[in-house]
Backbone as numpy.savetxt, mean C-alpha at the origin, in Angstrom:
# Nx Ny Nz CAx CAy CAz Cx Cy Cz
24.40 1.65 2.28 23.45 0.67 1.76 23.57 -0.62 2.56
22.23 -1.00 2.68 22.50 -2.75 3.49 22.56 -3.60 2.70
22.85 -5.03 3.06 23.10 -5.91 2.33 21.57 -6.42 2.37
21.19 -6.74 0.95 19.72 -7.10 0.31 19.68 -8.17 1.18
20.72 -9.38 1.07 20.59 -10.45 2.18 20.00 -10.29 3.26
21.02 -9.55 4.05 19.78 -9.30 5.03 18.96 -9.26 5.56
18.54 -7.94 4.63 17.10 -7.75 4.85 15.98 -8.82 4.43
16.26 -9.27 3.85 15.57 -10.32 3.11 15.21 -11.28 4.17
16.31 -11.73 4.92 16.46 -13.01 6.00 15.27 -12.44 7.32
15.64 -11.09 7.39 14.74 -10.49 8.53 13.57 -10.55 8.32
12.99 -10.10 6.75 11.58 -9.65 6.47 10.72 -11.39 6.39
11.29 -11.95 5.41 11.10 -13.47 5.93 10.98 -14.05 7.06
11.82 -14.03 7.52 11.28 -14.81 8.97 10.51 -14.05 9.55
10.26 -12.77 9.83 8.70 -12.26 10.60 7.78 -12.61 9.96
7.73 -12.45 8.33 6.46 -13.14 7.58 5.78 -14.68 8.11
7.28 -15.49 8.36 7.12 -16.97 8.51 6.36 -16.95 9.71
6.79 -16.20 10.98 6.59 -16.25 12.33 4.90 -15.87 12.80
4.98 -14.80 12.28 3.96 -13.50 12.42 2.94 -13.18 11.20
3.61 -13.39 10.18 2.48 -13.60 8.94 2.67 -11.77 8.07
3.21 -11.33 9.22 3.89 -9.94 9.11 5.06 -9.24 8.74
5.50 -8.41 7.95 7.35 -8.38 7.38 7.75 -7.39 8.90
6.90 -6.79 9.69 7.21 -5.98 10.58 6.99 -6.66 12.40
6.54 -8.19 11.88 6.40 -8.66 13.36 5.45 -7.97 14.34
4.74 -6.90 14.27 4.07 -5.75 14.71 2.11 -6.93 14.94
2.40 -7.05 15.95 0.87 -7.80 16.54 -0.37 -7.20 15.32
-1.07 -8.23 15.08 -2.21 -7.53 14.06 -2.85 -6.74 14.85
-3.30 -7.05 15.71 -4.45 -6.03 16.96 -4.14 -4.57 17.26
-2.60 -4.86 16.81 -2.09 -2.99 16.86 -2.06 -2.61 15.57
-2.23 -3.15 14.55 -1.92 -2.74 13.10 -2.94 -2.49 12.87
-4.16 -3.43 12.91 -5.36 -2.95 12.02 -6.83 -2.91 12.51
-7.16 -1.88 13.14 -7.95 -1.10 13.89 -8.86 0.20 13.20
-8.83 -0.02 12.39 -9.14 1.49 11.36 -10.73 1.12 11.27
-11.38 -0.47 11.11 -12.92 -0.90 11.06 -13.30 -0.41 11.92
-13.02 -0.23 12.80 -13.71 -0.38 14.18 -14.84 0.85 14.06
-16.16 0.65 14.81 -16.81 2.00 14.83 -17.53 2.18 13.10
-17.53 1.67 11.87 -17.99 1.57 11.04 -18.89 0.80 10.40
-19.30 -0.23 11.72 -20.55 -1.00 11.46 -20.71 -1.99 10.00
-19.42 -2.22 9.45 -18.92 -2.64 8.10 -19.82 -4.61 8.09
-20.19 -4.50 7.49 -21.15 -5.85 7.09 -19.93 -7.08 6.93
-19.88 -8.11 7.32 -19.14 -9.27 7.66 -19.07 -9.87 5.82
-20.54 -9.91 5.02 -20.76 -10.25 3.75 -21.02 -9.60 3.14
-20.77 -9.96 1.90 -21.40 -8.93 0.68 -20.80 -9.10 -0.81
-20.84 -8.28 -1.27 -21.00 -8.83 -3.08 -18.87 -9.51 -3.57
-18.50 -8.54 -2.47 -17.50 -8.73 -2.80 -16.41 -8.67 -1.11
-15.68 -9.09 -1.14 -14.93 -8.96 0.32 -13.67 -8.18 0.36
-13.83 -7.16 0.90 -12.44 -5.84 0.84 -11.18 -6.45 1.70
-10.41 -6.34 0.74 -9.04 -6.74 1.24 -8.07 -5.32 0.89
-7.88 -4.99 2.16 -6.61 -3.84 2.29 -5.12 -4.24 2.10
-4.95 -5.58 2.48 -3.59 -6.45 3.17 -2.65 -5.59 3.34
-3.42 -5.04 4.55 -2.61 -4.01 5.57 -1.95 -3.28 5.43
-1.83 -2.49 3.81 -0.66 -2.00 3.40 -0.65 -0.26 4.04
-2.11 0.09 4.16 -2.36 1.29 4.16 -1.47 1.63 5.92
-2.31 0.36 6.63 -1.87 0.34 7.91 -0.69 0.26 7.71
0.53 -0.47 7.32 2.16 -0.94 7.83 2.34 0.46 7.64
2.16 1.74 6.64 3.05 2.90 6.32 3.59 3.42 7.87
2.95 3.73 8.46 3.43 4.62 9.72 4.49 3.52 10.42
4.71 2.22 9.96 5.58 0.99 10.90 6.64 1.21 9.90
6.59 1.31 8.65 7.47 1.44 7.43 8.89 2.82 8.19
7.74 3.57 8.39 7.99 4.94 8.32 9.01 5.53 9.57
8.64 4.21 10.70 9.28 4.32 11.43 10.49 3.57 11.48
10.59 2.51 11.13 11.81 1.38 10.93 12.44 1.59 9.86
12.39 2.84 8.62 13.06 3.50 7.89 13.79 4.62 8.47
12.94 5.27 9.28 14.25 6.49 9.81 15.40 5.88 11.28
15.18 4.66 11.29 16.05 4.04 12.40 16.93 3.31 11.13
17.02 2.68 10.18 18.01 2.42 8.71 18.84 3.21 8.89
18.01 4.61 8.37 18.62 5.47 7.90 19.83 6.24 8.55
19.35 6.27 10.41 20.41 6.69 11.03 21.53 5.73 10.92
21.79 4.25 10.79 22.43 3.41 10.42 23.22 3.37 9.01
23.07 3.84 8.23 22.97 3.35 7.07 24.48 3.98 6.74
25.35 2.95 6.45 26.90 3.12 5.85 27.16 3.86 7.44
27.50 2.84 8.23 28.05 3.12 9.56 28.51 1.44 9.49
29.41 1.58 11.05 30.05 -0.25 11.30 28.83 -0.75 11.70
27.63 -0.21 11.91 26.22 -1.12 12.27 25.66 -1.81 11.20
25.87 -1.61 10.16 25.40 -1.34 9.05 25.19 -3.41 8.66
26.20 -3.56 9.01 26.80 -5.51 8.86 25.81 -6.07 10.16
25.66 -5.34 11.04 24.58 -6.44 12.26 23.30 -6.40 12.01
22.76 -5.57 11.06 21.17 -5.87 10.93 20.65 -7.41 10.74
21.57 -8.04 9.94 21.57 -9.65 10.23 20.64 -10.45 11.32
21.73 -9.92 12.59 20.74 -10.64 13.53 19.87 -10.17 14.06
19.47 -9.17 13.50 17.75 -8.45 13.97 16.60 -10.18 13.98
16.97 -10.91 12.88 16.23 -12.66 13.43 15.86 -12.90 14.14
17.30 -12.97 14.80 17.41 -14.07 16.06 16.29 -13.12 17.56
15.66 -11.99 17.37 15.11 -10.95 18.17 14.14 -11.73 18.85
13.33 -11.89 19.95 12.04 -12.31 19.86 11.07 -11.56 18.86
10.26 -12.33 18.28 9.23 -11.42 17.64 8.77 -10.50 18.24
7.60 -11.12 19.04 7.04 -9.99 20.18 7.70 -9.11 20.68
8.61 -9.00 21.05 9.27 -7.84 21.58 9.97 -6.95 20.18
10.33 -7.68 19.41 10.70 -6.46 17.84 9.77 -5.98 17.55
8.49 -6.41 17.27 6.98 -5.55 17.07 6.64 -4.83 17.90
6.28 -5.24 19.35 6.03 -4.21 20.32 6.60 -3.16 20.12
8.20 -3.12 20.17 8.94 -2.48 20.26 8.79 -0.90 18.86
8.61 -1.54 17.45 8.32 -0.85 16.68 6.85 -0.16 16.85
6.02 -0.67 17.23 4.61 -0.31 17.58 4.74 0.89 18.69
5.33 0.44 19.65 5.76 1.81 20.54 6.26 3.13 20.24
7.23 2.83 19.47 8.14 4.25 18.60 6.71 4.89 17.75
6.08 4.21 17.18 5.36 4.46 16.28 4.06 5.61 16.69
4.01 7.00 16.30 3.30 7.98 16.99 1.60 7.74 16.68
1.03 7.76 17.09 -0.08 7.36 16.97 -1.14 8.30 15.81
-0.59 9.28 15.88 -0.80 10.32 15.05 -0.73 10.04 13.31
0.37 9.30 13.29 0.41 8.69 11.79 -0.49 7.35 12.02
-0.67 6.32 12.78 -1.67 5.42 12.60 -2.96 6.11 12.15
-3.83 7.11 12.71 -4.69 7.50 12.67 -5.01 8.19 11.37
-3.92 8.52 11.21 -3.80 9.13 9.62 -3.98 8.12 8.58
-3.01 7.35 8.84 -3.41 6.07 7.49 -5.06 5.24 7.90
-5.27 5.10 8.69 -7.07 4.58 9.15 -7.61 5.77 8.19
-7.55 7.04 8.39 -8.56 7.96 7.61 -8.36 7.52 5.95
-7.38 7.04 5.51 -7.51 7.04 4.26 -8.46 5.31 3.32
-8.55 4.91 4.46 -9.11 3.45 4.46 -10.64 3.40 4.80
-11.03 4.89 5.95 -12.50 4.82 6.02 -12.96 5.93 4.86
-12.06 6.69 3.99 -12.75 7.48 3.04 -13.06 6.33 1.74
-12.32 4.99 1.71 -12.21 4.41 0.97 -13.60 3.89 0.97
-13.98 3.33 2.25 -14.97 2.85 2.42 -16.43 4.08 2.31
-16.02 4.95 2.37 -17.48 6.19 2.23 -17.82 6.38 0.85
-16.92 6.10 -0.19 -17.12 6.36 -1.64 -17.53 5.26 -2.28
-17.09 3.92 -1.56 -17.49 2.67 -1.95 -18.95 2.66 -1.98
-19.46 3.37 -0.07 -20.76 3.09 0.12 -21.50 4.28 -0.39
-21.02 5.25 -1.29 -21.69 6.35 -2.21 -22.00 5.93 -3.40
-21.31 4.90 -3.87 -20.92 4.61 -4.77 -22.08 3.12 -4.65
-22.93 2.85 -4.10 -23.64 1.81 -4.09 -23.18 0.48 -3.90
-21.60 0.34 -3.87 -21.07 -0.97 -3.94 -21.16 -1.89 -2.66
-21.84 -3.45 -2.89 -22.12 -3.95 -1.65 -20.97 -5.14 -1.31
-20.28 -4.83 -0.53 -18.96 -5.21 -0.15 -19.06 -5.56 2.00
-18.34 -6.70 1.88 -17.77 -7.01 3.22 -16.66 -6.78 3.62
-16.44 -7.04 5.20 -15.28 -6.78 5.35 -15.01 -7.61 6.53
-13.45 -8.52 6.60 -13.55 -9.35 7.99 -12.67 -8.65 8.05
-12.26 -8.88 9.30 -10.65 -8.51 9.80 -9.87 -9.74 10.03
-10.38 -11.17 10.22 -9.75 -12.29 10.19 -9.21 -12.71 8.73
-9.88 -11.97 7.92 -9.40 -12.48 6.56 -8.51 -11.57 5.91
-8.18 -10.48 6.22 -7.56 -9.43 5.96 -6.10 -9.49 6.29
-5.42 -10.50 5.21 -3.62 -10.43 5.49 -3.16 -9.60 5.30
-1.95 -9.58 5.11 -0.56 -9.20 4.01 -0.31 -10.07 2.84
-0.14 -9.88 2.15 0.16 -10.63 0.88 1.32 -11.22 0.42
2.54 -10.22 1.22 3.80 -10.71 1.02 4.48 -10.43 -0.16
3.63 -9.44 -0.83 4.53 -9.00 -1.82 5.66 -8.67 -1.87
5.98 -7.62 -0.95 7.68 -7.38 -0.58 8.50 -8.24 -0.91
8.49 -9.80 -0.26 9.03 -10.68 -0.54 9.26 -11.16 -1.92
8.20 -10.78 -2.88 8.49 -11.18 -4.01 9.46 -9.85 -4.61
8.69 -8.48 -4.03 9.60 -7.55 -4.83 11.28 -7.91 -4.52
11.59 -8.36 -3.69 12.69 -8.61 -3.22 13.29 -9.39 -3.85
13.00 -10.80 -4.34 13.37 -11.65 -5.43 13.19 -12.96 -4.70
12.29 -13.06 -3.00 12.71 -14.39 -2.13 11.42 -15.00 -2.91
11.36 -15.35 -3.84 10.44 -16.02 -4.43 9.61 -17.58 -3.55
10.71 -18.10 -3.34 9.85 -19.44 -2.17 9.23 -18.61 -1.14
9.79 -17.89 -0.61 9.23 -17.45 0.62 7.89 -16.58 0.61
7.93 -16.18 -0.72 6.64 -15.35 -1.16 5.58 -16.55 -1.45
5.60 -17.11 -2.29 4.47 -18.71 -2.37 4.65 -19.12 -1.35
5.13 -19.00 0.03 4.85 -20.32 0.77 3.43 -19.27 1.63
4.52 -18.02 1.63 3.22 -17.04 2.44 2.32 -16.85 1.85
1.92 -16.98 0.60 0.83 -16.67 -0.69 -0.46 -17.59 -0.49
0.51 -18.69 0.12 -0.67 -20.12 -0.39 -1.40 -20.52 1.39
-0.70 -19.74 1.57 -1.32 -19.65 3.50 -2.58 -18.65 3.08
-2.15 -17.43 2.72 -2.94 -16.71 2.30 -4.20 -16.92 1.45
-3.77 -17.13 0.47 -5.24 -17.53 -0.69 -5.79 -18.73 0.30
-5.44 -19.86 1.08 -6.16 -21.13 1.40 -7.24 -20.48 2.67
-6.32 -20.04 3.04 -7.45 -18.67 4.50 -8.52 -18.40 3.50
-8.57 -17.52 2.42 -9.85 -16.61 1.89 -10.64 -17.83 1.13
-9.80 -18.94 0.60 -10.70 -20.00 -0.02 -12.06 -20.62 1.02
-11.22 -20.97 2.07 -11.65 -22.11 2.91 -13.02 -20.84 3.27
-13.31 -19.42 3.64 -14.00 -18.89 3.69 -14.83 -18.56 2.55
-15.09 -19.04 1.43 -15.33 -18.99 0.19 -15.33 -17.56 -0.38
-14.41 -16.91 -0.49 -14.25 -15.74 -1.05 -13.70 -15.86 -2.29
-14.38 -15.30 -3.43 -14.16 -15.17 -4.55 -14.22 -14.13 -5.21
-14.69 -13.08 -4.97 -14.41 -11.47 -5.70 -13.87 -10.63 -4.50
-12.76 -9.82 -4.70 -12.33 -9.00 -3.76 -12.01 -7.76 -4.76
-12.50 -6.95 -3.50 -12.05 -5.46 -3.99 -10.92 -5.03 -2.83
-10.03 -4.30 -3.51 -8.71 -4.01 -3.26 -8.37 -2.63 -2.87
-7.31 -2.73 -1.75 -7.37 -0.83 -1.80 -5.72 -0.15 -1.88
-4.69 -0.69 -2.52 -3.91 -0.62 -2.59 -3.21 -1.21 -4.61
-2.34 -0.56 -5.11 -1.74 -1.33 -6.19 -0.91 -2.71 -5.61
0.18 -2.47 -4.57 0.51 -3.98 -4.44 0.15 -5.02 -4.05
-1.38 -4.98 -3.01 -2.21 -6.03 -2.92 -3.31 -6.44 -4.36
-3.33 -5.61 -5.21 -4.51 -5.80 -6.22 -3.24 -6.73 -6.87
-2.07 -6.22 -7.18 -0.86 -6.79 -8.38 -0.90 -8.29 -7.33
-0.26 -8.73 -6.24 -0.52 -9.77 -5.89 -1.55 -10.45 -5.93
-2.79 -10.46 -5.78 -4.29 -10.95 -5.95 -4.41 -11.41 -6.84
-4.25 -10.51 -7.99 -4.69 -10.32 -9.38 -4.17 -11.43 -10.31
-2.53 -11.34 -9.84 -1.74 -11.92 -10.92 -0.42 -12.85 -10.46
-0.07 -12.40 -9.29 0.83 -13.60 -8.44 0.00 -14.78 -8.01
-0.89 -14.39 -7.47 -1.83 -15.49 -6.49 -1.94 -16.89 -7.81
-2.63 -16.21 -9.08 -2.77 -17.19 -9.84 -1.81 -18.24 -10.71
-0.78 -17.28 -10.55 0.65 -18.04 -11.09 1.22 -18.67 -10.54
1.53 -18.16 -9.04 2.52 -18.87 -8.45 1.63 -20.18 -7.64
0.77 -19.83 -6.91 0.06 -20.44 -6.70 -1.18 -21.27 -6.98
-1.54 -21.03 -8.04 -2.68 -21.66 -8.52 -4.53 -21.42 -7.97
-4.39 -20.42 -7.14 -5.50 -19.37 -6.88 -6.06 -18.05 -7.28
-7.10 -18.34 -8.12 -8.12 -16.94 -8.98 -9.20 -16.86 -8.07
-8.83 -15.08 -8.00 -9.53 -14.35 -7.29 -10.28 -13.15 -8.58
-11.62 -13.09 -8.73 -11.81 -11.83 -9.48 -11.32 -10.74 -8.25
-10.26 -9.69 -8.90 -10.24 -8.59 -8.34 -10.23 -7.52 -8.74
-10.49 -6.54 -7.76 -10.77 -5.22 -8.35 -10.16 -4.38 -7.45
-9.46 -3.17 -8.24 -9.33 -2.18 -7.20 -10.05 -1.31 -6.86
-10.18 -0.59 -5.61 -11.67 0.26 -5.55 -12.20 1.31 -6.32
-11.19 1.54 -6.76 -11.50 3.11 -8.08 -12.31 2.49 -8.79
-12.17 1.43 -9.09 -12.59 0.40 -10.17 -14.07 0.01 -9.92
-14.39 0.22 -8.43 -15.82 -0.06 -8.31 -16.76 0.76 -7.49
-16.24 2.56 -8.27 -16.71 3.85 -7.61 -17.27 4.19 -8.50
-18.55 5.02 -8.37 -19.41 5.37 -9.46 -20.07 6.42 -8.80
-19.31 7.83 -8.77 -20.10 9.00 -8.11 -19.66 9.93 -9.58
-20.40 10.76 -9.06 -20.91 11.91 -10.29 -21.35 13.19 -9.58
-20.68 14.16 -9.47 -20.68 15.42 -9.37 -20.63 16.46 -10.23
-21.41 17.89 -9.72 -20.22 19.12 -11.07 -19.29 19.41 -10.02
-18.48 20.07 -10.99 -17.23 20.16 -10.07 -16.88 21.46 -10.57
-15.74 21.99 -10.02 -15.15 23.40 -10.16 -14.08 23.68 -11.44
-13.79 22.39 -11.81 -12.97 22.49 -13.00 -11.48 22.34 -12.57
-11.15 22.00 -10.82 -10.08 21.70 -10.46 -9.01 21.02 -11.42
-7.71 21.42 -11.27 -6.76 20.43 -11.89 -5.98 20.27 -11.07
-5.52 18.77 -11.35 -4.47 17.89 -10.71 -3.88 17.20 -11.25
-2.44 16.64 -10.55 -1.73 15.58 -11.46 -1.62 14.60 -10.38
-1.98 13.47 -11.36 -1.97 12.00 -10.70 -0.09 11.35 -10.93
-0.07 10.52 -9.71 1.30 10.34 -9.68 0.04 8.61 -9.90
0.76 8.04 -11.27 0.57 6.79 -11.26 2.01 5.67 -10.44
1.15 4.76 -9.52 1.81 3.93 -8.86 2.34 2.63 -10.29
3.08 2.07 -9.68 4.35 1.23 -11.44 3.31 0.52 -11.44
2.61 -0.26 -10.21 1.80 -1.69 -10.73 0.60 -1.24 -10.65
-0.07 0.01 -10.88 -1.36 0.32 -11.87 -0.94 0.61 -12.92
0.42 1.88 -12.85 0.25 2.13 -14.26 1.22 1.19 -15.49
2.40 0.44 -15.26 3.10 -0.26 -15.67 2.19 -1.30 -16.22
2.39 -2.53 -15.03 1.64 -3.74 -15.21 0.55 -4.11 -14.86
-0.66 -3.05 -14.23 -1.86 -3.54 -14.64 -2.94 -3.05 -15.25
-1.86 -1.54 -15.77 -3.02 -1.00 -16.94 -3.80 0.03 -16.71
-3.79 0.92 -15.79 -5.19 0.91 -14.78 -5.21 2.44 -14.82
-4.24 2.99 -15.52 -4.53 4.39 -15.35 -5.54 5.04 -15.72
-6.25 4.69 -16.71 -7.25 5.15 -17.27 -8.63 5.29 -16.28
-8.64 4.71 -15.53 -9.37 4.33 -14.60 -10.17 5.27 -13.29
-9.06 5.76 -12.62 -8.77 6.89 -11.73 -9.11 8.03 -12.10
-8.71 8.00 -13.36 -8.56 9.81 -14.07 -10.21 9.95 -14.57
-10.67 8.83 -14.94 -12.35 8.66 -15.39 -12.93 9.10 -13.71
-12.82 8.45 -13.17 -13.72 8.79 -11.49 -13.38 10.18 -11.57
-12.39 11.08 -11.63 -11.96 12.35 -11.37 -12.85 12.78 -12.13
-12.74 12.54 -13.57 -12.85 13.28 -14.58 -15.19 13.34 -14.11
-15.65 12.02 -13.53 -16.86 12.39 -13.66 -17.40 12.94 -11.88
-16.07 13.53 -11.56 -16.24 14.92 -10.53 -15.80 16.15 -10.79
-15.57 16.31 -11.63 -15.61 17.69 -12.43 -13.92 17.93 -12.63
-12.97 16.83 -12.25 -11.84 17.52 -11.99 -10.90 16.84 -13.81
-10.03 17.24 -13.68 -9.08 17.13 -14.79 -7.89 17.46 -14.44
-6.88 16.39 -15.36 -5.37 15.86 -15.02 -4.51 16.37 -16.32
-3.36 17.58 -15.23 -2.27 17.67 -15.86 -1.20 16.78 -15.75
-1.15 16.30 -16.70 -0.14 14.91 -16.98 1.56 15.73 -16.84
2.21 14.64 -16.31 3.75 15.15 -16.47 4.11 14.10 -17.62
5.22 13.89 -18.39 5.46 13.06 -19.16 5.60 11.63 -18.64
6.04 11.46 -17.41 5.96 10.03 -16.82 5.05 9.70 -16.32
3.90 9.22 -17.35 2.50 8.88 -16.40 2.41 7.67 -17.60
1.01 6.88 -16.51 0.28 5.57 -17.43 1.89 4.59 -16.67
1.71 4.28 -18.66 2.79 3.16 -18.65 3.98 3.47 -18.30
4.01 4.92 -18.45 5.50 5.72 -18.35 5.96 6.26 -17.12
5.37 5.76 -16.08 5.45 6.69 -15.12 6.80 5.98 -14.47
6.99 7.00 -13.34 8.83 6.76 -12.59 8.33 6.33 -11.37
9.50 5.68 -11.21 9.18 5.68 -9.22 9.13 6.35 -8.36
8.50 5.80 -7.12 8.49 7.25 -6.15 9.74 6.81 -5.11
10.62 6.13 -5.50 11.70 5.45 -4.48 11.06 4.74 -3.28
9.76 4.41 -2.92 9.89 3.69 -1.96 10.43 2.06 -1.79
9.83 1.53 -2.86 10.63 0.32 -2.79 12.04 -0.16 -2.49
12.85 1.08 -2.23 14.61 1.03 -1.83 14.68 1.36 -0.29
13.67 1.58 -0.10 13.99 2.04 1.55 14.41 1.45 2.03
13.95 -0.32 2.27 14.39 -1.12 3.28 16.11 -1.78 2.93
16.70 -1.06 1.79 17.76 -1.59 1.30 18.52 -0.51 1.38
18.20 1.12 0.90 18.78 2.16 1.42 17.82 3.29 1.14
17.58 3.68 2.54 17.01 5.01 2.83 17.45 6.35 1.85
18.52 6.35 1.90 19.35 7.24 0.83 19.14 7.49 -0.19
18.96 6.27 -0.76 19.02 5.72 -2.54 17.40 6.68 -2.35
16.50 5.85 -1.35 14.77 6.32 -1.68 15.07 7.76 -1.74
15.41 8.19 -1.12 15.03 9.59 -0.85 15.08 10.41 -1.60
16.32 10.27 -2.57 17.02 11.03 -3.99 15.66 10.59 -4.84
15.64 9.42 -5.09 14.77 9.23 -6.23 13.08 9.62 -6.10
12.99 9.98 -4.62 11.78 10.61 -4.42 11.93 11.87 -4.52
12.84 12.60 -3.90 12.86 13.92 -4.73 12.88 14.67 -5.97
13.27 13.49 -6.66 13.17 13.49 -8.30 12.08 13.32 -8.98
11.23 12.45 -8.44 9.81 12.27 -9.01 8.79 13.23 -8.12
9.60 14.09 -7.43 8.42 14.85 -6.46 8.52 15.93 -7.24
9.89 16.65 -7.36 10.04 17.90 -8.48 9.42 18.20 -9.79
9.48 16.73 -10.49 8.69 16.87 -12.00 7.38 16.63 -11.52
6.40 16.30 -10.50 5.37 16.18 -10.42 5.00 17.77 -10.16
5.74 18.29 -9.07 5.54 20.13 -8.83 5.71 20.71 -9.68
5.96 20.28 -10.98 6.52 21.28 -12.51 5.41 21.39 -13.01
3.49 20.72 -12.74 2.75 21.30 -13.31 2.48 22.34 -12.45
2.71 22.69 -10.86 2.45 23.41 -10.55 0.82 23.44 -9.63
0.40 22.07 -9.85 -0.68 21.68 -9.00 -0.81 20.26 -8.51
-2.26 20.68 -7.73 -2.41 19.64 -6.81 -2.07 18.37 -7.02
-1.17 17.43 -6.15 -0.40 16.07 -6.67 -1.38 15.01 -5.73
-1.80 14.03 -6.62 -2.82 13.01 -6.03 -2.16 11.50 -6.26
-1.79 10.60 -5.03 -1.33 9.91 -4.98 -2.04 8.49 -4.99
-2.16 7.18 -5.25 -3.02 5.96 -5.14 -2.24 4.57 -4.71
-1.25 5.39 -3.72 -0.61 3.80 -3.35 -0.11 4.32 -1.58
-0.38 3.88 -1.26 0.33 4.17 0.38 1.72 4.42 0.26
2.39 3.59 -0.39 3.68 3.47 -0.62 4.16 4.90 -0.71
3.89 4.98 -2.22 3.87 6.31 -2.76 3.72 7.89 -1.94
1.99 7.96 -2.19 2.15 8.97 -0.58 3.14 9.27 -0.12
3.21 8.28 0.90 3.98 8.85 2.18 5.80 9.11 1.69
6.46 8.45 0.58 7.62 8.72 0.03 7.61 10.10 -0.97
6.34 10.60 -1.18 6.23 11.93 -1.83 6.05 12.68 -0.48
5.15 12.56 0.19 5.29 13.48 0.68 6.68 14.38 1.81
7.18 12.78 2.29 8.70 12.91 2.82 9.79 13.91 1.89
9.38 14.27 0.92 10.27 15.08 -0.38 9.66 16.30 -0.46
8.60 16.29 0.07 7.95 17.71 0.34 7.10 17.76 -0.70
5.80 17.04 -1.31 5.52 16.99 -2.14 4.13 17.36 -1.57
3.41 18.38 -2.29 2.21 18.75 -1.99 1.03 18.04 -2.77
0.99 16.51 -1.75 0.09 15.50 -2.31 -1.35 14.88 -1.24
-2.25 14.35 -1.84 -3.04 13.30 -1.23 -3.45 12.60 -1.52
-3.83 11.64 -1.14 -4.32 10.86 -1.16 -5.37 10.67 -1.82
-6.18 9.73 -3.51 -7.06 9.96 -3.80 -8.12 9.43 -3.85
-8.29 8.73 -2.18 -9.27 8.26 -1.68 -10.01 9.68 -1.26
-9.31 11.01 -0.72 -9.49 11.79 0.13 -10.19 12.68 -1.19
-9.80 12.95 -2.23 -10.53 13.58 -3.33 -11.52 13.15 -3.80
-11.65 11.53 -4.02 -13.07 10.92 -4.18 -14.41 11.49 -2.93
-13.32 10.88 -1.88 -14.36 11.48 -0.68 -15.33 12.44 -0.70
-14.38 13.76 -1.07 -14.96 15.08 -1.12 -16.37 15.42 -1.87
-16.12 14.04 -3.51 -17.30 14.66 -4.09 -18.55 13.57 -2.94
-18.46 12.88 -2.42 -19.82 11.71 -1.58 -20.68 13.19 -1.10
């Protein structure tokens, strides 16, 4: 296990530097618009805050931990800091197979095909499109999360943005409900399930939804998802940890110990395979820590998709 310190000191200062917890140039991170002719304005302004994009940077600067992890290296992650930025991002951006970038872009333009099935009239900049910095708060660096928060909200103000639709649980939970507390900025937000309205018959498919903690915990939202399914013909075998009840998928321990995630993703991957069907995931996070456990999941942007 690393020392939380640490990591903390590292992910901070790239936030401070770069605006980024991965230092990773935006121009290589978020590229997924491109080629989609996406309208600059509109009823509401889509904010991803890059989460969908960081997974494959996550994904990679977790299995380099992990070879580390409870070794004598274990005490120098410290001065990963003192690194140049540019060259620690490059550097992660390079390792990084392009194959998983491309993968997380597909789950961001299905987002956008159900939106636009779905009649919803939405913009999209890429200048306005942060990180949120949640990490930092999950972490407990509380100053360091408001200082990056209020950079953030003053960017989307000064552009007068006031309703955003969301495509992630930890950017909607920051938006929603940090932005206004800590900072003193209300945003109406929404997450995109939230503003999909397709209608199919369907085959009578069943699936189980793995609820993410900050839809189904603290913002309520399960009900939500399972309605869009439910008016594509499909229906949800529940495991007992769903809604409010649901477990973690261990990703949030990665950057502290790879180890710790991995167990506790195998644990929530097993009782999800105990109904014995298709496992549908709604957080990037999530995903990609189920599926690392061998979890036969997707993404349920990619199931909305299907019925457009």
């Amino acid at each position: 296990m690393y020392h939380p310190k640490d990591i903390i000191e590292v992910l901070a200062d790239n936030v401070k530097k770069t605006m980024s917890p991965f230092a990773v140039p935006k121009a290589l991170v978020n590229g997924w618009w491109k080629g989609l002719d996406l309208p600059r304005d509109g009823d509401a302004l889509l904010v991803t805050g890059l989460m969908y994009q960081f997974v494959p940077f996550i994904e990679t600067a977790t299995r380099q931990l992990e070879r580390y992890e409870d070794t004598k290296w274990t005490a120098y992650l410290g001065y990963a800091r003192y690194m140049p930025k540019f060259l620690s991002g490059l550097g992660l951006a390079m390792l990084t197979p392009g194959r998983e970038k491309r993968k997380a872009a597909n789950h961001l333009r299905d987002i956008v095909t159900v939106l636009r099935a779905s009649g919803t009239k939405f913009g999209y900049r890429p200048d306005l499109d942060e990180y949120s910095g949640i990490l930092l708060y999950d972490m407990g660096d509380q100053e360091n999360f408001v200082r990056h928060a209020r950079r953030v909200a003053d960017k989307l103000e000064r552009a007068g943005v006031r309703r955003i639709i969301t495509t992630d649980p930890h950017t909607t939970y920051a938006l929603k409900v940090l932005y206004p507390k800590y900072v003193g900025t209300t945003f109406e937000v929404r997450a995109y399930f939230e503003a999909v309205d397709l209608h199919a018959p369907g085959q009578g498919e069943e699936v189980t939804l793995h609820d993410p903690c900050f839809y189904g915990r603290y913002l309520e939202l399960s009900d939500v998802p399972r309605r869009a399914l439910a008016n594509l013909g499909y229906t949800c075998a529940d495991v007992r940890e769903s809604g409010a009840f649901t477990s973690c998928c261990g990703g949030p321990a990665e950057s502290i110990s790879p180890k710790l995630a991995s167990q506790i993703g195998a644990g929530r991957a097993e009782r999800l395979a105990g109904t014995g069907r298709q496992i549908v995931a709604m957080c990037p996070i999530c995903l990609n820590n189920l599926e690392k456990s061998g979890a036969n999941v997707v993404d349920l942007s990619a199931i909305l998709a299907r019925g457009v």
